[in-house]
Coordinates of C-alpha atoms in Angstrom, one line a residue:
Chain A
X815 CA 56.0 101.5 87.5
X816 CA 59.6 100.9 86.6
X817 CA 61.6 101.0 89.9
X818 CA 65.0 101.3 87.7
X819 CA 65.7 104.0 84.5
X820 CA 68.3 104.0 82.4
X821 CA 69.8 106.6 79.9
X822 CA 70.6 106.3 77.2
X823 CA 68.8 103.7 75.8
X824 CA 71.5 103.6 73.3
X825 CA 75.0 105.3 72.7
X826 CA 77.6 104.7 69.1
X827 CA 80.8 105.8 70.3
X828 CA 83.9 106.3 67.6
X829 CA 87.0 104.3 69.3
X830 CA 88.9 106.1 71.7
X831 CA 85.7 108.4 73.3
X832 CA 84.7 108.3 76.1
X833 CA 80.7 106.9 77.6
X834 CA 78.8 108.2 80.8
X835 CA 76.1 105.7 81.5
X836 CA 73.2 106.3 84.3
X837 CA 71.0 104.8 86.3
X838 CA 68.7 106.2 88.5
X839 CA 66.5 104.2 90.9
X840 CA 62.7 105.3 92.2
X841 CA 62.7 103.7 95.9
X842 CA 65.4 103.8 98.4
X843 CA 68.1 101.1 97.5
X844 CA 70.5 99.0 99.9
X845 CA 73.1 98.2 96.6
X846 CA 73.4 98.5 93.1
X847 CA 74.9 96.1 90.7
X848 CA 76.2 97.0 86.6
X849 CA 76.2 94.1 84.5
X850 CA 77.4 94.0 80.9
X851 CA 75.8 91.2 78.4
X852 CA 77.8 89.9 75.5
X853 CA 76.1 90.0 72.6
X854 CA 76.2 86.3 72.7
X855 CA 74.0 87.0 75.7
X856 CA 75.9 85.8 78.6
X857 CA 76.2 88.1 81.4
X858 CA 79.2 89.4 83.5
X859 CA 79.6 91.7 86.7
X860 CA 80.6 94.9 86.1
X861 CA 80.4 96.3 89.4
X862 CA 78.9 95.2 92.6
X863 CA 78.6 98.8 93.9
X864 CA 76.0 99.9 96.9
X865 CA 77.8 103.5 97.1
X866 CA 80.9 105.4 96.4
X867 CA 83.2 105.3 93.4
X868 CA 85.0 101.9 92.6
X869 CA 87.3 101.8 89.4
X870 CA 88.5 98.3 87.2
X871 CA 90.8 99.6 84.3
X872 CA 88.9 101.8 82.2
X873 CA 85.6 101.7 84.0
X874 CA 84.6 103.5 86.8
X875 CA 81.4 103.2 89.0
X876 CA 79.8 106.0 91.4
X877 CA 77.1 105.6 93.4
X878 CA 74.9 108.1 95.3
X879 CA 72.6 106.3 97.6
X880 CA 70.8 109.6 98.6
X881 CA 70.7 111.0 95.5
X882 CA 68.9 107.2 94.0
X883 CA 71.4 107.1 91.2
X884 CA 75.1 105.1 89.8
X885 CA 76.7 105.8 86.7
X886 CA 78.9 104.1 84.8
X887 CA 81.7 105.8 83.2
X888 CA 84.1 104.2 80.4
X889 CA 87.2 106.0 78.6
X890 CA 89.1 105.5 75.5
X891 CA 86.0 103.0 74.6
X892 CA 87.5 99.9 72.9
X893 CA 85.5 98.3 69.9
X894 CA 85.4 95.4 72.5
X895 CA 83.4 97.6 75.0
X896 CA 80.2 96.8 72.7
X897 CA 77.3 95.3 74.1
X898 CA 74.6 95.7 77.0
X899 CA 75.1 97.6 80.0
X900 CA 72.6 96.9 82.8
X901 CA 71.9 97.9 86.3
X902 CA 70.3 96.5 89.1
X903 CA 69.2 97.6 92.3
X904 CA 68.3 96.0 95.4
X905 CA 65.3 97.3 97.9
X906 CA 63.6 95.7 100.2
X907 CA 65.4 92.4 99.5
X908 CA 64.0 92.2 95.9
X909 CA 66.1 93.1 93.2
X910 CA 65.4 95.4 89.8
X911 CA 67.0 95.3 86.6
X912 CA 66.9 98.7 84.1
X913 CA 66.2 97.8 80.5
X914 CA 69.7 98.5 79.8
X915 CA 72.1 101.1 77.4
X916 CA 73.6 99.0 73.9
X917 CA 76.9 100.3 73.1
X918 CA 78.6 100.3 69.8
X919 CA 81.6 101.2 69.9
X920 CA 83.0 101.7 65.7
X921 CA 86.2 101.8 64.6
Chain B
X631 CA 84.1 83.5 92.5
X632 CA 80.9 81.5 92.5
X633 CA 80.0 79.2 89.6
X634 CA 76.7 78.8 88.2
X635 CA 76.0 76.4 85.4
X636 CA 73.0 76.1 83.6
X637 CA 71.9 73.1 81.5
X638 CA 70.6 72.8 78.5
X639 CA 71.5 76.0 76.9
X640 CA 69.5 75.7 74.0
X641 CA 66.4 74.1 73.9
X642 CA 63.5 73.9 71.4
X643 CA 59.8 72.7 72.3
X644 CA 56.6 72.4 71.0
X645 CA 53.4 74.2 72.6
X646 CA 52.0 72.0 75.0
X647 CA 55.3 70.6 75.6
X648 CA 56.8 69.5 78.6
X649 CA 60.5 71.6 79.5
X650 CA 62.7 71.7 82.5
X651 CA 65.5 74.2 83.0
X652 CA 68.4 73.1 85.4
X653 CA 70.5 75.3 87.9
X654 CA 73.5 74.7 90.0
X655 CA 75.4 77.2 91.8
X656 CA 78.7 75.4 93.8
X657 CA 79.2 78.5 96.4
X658 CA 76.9 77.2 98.8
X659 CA 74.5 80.5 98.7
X660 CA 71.3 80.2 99.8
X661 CA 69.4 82.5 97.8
X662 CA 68.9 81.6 94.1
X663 CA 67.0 83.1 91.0
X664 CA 65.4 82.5 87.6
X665 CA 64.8 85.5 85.0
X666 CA 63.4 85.6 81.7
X667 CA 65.0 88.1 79.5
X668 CA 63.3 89.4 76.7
X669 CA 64.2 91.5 73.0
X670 CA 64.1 95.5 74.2
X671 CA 63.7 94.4 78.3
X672 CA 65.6 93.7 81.2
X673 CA 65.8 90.9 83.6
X674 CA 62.5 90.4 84.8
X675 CA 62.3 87.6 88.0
X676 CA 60.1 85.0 87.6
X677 CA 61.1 83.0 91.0
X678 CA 63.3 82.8 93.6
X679 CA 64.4 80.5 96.5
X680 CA 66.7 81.5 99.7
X681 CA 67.0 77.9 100.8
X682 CA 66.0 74.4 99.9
X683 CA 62.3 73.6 100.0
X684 CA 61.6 77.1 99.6
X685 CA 59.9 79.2 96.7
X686 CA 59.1 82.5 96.5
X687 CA 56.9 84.5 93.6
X688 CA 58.9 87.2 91.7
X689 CA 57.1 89.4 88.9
X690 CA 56.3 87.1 86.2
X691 CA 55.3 84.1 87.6
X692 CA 52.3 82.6 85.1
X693 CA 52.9 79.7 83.5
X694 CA 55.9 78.6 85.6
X695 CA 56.7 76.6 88.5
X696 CA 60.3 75.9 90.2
X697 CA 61.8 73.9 92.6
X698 CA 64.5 73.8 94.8
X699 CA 65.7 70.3 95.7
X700 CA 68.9 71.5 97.5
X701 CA 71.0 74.3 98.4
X702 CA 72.7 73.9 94.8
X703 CA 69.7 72.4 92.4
X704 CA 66.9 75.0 91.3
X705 CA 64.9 74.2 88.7
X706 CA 62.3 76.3 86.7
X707 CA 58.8 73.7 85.2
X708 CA 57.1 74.6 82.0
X709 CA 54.4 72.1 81.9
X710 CA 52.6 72.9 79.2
X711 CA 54.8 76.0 77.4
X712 CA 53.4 78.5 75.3
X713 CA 55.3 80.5 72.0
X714 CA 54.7 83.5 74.7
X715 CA 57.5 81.4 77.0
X716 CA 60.4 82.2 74.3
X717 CA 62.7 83.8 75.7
X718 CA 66.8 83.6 77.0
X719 CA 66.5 82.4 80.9
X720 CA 69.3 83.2 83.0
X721 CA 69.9 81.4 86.7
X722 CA 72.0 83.4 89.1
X723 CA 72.5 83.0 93.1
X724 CA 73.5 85.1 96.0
X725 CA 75.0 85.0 99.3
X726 CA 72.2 86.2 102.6
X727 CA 75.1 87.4 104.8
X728 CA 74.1 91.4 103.9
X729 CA 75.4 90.8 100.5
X730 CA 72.8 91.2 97.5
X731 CA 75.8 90.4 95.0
X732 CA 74.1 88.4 92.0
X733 CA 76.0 85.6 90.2
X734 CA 74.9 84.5 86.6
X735 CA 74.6 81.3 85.2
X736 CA 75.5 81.4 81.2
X737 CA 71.9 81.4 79.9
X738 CA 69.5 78.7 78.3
X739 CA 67.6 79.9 74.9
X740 CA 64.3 78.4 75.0
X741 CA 62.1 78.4 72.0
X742 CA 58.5 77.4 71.9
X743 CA 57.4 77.0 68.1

């Protein structure tokens, strides 16, 4: 079954809004990981998060290891902020990726 | 921060063809990684390495083989590649210390006509 869900599939923001992006994990996890793909398709590290809260500018990652969840939280989205937002977790030493959240952002 | 190349990053075969994707990660980690990502999924691990001369089976294995000459080389084998096999592969490599921490390579699109 999938070990990693996450909501919303998809998300259009108007500029300036905010985004609350989850994931929320099966099996018991020892880290978590958000990843954002270009549309290009490369991909960059968000967040290398196995619990807490950890903030970078506008985005913010919590992480509830008990509670099997992380969510990724953006404000005043940028146009710039459109693309693919994944998550991964590691159990067990294998790692899961969700099927990801697209993100337009419009003007 | 660790560097992961890839090479090619495009590539276009025929079925029944013959196609090696290259990895090199310069950060000295030992464990390494190849994905296949496909339209509408996430990464989905087709093999993985923690050390040269080692190879372990991920998810999606059929149809692939990989290598891992050294610490830095990993290479995924398509010997005889299938339409099925198109898809955007992505390298990446992590450190064993405790630290799951995943490191991406830039992609190759492979397409199997």
């Amino acid at each position: 079954g999938q070990q990693v869900q996450q909501s919303p599939t998809s998300l259009v923001l108007q500029e300036g809004e905010n985004a609350e992006l989850q994931c929320n994990f099966s099996t018991s996890l020892n880290s978590m990981q958000w990843f954002y793909q270009r549309p290009g398709g490369s991909l960059v590290s968000v967040f290398y998060n196995p619990s807490g809260t950890k903030q970078s500018g506008r985005l913010t990652s919590t992480t509830v290891i008990k509670e099997r969840r992380s969510s990724l939280h953006i404000s005043s989205s940028q146009i710039t902020d459109s693309g693919t937002y994944l998550c991964a977790m590691v159990s067990n030493n294998r790692i899961f990726f969700g099927d990801g959240t697209q993100l337009v952002v419009k003007p | 921060e660790a560097a992961v190349t890839q090479s090619p990053r495009n590539k276009v075969t025929v079925t029944g063809g013959n196609v090696t994707l290259s990895c090199r990660q310069t950060n000295s980690h030992n464990y390494m990684y190849w994905y296949r990502q496909d339209t509408g999924h996430g990464l989905r691990l087709i093999h993985y390495s923690y050390g040269a001369g080692n190879l372990q089976i991920g998810d999606v294995p059929d149809g692939y083989k990989a290598t891992r000459t050294t610490q830095e080389d990993f290479f995924l084998l398509l010997e005889l590649a299938s339409p099925s096999q198109t898809s955007l592969y992505f390298c990446a490599s992590s450190d064993r210390g405790g630290s799951y921490e995943q490191y991406f390579g830039p992609g190759t699109r492979l397409t199997v006509l």
